[in-house]
Amino acid sequence: MAGFTVMAPESTGLAFTNPIPPSRHYTNQILLHGSGVTTGDVDGDGWCDVFLAGLGGSSALFRNEGNWKFRNITAEAGLGSCAKLDATGTALADVDGDGDLDLTWVRESFYPIVDAMRASAAAASILIEWGGDWKTFVDMPHWQLPWSRYP
């Protein structure tokens, strides 16, 4: 059978929820869309680790220990107090150019991630541009290669 395989949080270690109390989503329905996820090798061991952004203090960093096993390393990675902040989006990129991945996330604005993506793309000599239309949402906002790069 092709496709995805359901893997229980108890077996993978990726136990994560993003609870949003009604008192918050009654006034902002967009919060029900969830928060971000980013993956990358944060510890240099060759395995893809996972950061899950959450609202109300539930963000978490999971270290990939191989064989689909993950361990929550939020506190030991020094993110304990930061992970208590609301996070609506996240990215891993070498923002400072030192050769390792830097974790960035946004609270109520996407601009820090936009700036990090622009800087990382420029450092790698990759031309990207912001596409989409915020007013009509016909073409959802996104990153794209410049149209001149398409055949």
mmCIF file of C-alpha atoms in Angstrom:
data_model
loop_
_atom_site.group_PDB
_atom_site.id
_atom_site.type_symbol
_atom_site.label_atom_id
_atom_site.label_comp_id
_atom_site.label_asym_id
_atom_site.label_seq_id
_atom_site.Cartn_x
_atom_site.Cartn_y
_atom_site.Cartn_z
ATOM 1 C CA MET A 1 0.000 0.000 0.000
ATOM 2 C CA ALA A 2 1.459 3.369 -1.020
ATOM 3 C CA GLY A 3 1.079 6.597 0.890
ATOM 4 C CA PHE A 4 1.509 7.675 4.453
ATOM 5 C CA THR A 5 1.704 5.453 7.494
ATOM 6 C CA VAL A 6 0.099 6.579 10.738
ATOM 7 C CA MET A 7 2.662 6.576 13.529
ATOM 8 C CA ALA A 8 1.475 7.081 17.102
ATOM 9 C CA PRO A 9 3.094 9.838 19.176
ATOM 10 C CA GLU A 10 3.838 7.209 21.834
ATOM 11 C CA SER A 11 6.094 5.330 19.405
ATOM 12 C CA THR A 12 7.775 8.339 17.732
ATOM 13 C CA GLY A 13 8.125 10.651 20.720
ATOM 14 C CA LEU A 14 6.567 13.477 18.695
ATOM 15 C CA ALA A 15 3.845 14.232 21.234
ATOM 16 C CA PHE A 16 2.651 17.783 20.597
ATOM 17 C CA THR A 17 -0.594 19.700 20.815
ATOM 18 C CA ASN A 18 -1.365 23.339 20.159
ATOM 19 C CA PRO A 19 -4.304 24.113 22.435
ATOM 20 C CA ILE A 20 -6.091 27.378 21.766
ATOM 21 C CA PRO A 21 -8.572 28.413 24.436
ATOM 22 C CA PRO A 22 -11.947 29.647 23.198
ATOM 23 C CA SER A 23 -11.300 33.020 24.830
ATOM 24 C CA ARG A 24 -8.583 33.555 22.203
ATOM 25 C CA HIS A 25 -10.078 32.044 19.068
ATOM 26 C CA TYR A 26 -13.485 33.640 19.585
ATOM 27 C CA THR A 27 -11.801 36.984 18.920
ATOM 28 C CA ASN A 28 -9.353 35.756 16.260
ATOM 29 C CA GLN A 29 -10.519 32.799 14.150
ATOM 30 C CA ILE A 30 -7.207 32.760 12.231
ATOM 31 C CA LEU A 31 -5.597 31.195 15.307
ATOM 32 C CA LEU A 32 -7.535 28.015 14.506
ATOM 33 C CA HIS A 33 -5.403 27.597 11.367
ATOM 34 C CA GLY A 34 -2.581 26.471 13.643
ATOM 35 C CA SER A 35 1.048 27.414 13.825
ATOM 36 C CA GLY A 36 4.200 26.589 11.933
ATOM 37 C CA VAL A 37 6.541 23.657 11.657
ATOM 38 C CA THR A 38 10.116 23.641 10.434
ATOM 39 C CA THR A 39 12.620 20.855 9.996
ATOM 40 C CA GLY A 40 16.386 20.763 9.706
ATOM 41 C CA ASP A 41 19.496 19.203 11.199
ATOM 42 C CA VAL A 42 19.957 21.504 14.200
ATOM 43 C CA ASP A 43 22.635 19.424 15.933
ATOM 44 C CA GLY A 44 24.732 18.354 12.933
ATOM 45 C CA ASP A 45 24.177 14.611 13.320
ATOM 46 C CA GLY A 46 22.725 14.120 9.833
ATOM 47 C CA TRP A 47 19.143 13.581 11.020
ATOM 48 C CA CYS A 48 16.297 16.005 10.333
ATOM 49 C CA ASP A 49 15.046 17.500 13.610
ATOM 50 C CA VAL A 50 11.623 19.140 14.093
ATOM 51 C CA PHE A 51 10.500 22.419 15.667
ATOM 52 C CA LEU A 52 6.760 22.822 16.188
ATOM 53 C CA ALA A 53 5.483 26.330 16.844
ATOM 54 C CA GLY A 54 2.583 26.722 19.210
ATOM 55 C CA LEU A 55 0.365 29.267 20.860
ATOM 56 C CA GLY A 56 0.040 29.663 24.588
ATOM 57 C CA GLY A 57 3.491 28.337 25.411
ATOM 58 C CA SER A 58 3.501 25.026 23.633
ATOM 59 C CA SER A 59 6.377 25.352 21.111
ATOM 60 C CA ALA A 60 8.826 22.443 21.159
ATOM 61 C CA LEU A 61 12.078 21.251 19.553
ATOM 62 C CA PHE A 62 12.403 17.520 18.903
ATOM 63 C CA ARG A 63 15.755 15.851 18.211
ATOM 64 C CA ASN A 64 15.664 13.042 15.676
ATOM 65 C CA GLU A 65 17.417 10.031 17.192
ATOM 66 C CA GLY A 66 16.928 7.857 14.096
ATOM 67 C CA ASN A 67 14.478 5.099 13.234
ATOM 68 C CA TRP A 68 11.531 7.528 13.518
ATOM 69 C CA LYS A 69 12.270 8.214 17.199
ATOM 70 C CA PHE A 70 12.306 11.784 18.493
ATOM 71 C CA ARG A 71 13.067 13.320 21.883
ATOM 72 C CA ASN A 72 11.846 16.680 23.173
ATOM 73 C CA ILE A 73 14.998 18.761 23.761
ATOM 74 C CA THR A 74 13.322 22.156 24.167
ATOM 75 C CA ALA A 75 14.755 22.828 27.645
ATOM 76 C CA GLU A 76 18.216 21.344 27.062
ATOM 77 C CA ALA A 77 18.564 23.369 23.850
ATOM 78 C CA GLY A 78 18.028 26.537 25.893
ATOM 79 C CA LEU A 79 14.582 27.229 24.473
ATOM 80 C CA GLY A 80 12.580 26.673 27.652
ATOM 81 C CA SER A 81 11.616 30.267 28.335
ATOM 82 C CA CYS A 82 11.405 31.240 24.644
ATOM 83 C CA ALA A 83 9.118 28.326 23.835
ATOM 84 C CA LYS A 84 6.546 29.798 26.214
ATOM 85 C CA LEU A 85 5.918 32.658 23.790
ATOM 86 C CA ASP A 86 3.185 32.535 21.189
ATOM 87 C CA ALA A 87 4.588 31.413 17.841
ATOM 88 C CA THR A 88 2.593 31.535 14.633
ATOM 89 C CA GLY A 89 5.345 30.681 12.169
ATOM 90 C CA THR A 90 8.884 29.343 12.203
ATOM 91 C CA ALA A 91 11.920 28.753 10.005
ATOM 92 C CA LEU A 92 15.380 27.219 10.244
ATOM 93 C CA ALA A 93 18.025 29.018 8.190
ATOM 94 C CA ASP A 94 21.669 30.018 8.540
ATOM 95 C CA VAL A 95 20.735 33.616 9.287
ATOM 96 C CA ASP A 96 24.134 34.702 10.610
ATOM 97 C CA GLY A 97 26.245 32.831 8.033
ATOM 98 C CA ASP A 98 28.175 30.725 10.550
ATOM 99 C CA GLY A 99 27.373 27.383 8.902
ATOM 100 C CA ASP A 100 24.699 26.096 11.271
ATOM 101 C CA LEU A 101 20.938 26.478 11.321
ATOM 102 C CA ASP A 102 19.365 29.269 13.340
ATOM 103 C CA LEU A 103 15.824 28.990 14.635
ATOM 104 C CA THR A 104 13.552 31.930 14.090
ATOM 105 C CA TRP A 105 9.870 32.277 14.734
ATOM 106 C CA VAL A 106 7.249 34.958 14.629
ATOM 107 C CA ARG A 107 4.611 35.909 17.066
ATOM 108 C CA GLU A 108 2.079 38.112 15.345
ATOM 109 C CA SER A 109 4.054 39.211 12.341
ATOM 110 C CA PHE A 110 5.710 37.236 9.579
ATOM 111 C CA TYR A 111 8.370 39.893 8.858
ATOM 112 C CA PRO A 112 11.231 38.291 10.852
ATOM 113 C CA ILE A 113 10.843 35.097 8.814
ATOM 114 C CA VAL A 114 10.626 37.090 5.579
ATOM 115 C CA ASP A 115 13.864 38.896 6.470
ATOM 116 C CA ALA A 116 15.602 35.627 7.402
ATOM 117 C CA MET A 117 14.502 33.963 4.160
ATOM 118 C CA ARG A 118 15.694 36.920 2.086
ATOM 119 C CA ALA A 119 19.069 36.987 3.839
ATOM 120 C CA SER A 120 19.589 33.224 3.532
ATOM 121 C CA ALA A 121 18.593 33.197 -0.137
ATOM 122 C CA ALA A 122 20.924 36.109 -0.867
ATOM 123 C CA ALA A 123 23.799 34.396 0.958
ATOM 124 C CA ALA A 124 23.256 31.282 -1.184
ATOM 125 C CA SER A 125 22.898 33.383 -4.378
ATOM 126 C CA ILE A 126 19.328 32.134 -4.863
ATOM 127 C CA LEU A 127 16.977 34.630 -6.421
ATOM 128 C CA ILE A 128 13.578 34.600 -4.721
ATOM 129 C CA GLU A 129 10.752 37.064 -4.657
ATOM 130 C CA TRP A 130 7.558 37.508 -2.714
ATOM 131 C CA GLY A 131 4.536 36.423 -4.734
ATOM 132 C CA GLY A 132 0.834 36.466 -4.182
ATOM 133 C CA ASP A 133 -1.784 39.024 -3.442
ATOM 134 C CA TRP A 134 -2.619 39.984 0.141
ATOM 135 C CA LYS A 135 -5.746 41.872 -0.923
ATOM 136 C CA THR A 136 -7.658 39.242 -2.871
ATOM 137 C CA PHE A 137 -5.958 36.049 -1.673
ATOM 138 C CA VAL A 138 -6.590 34.589 -5.148
ATOM 139 C CA ASP A 139 -2.920 33.607 -5.203
ATOM 140 C CA MET A 140 -1.933 33.084 -1.567
ATOM 141 C CA PRO A 141 1.218 34.931 -0.441
ATOM 142 C CA HIS A 142 4.310 32.783 -0.900
ATOM 143 C CA TRP A 143 7.983 32.706 -1.910
ATOM 144 C CA GLN A 144 8.757 31.937 -5.535
ATOM 145 C CA LEU A 145 11.585 31.952 -8.044
ATOM 146 C CA PRO A 146 11.416 35.030 -10.271
ATOM 147 C CA TRP A 147 9.121 34.441 -13.259
ATOM 148 C CA SER A 148 12.057 34.974 -15.616
ATOM 149 C CA ARG A 149 13.552 31.716 -14.256
ATOM 150 C CA TYR A 150 10.609 29.595 -15.417
ATOM 151 C CA PRO A 151 10.628 28.083 -18.939
#
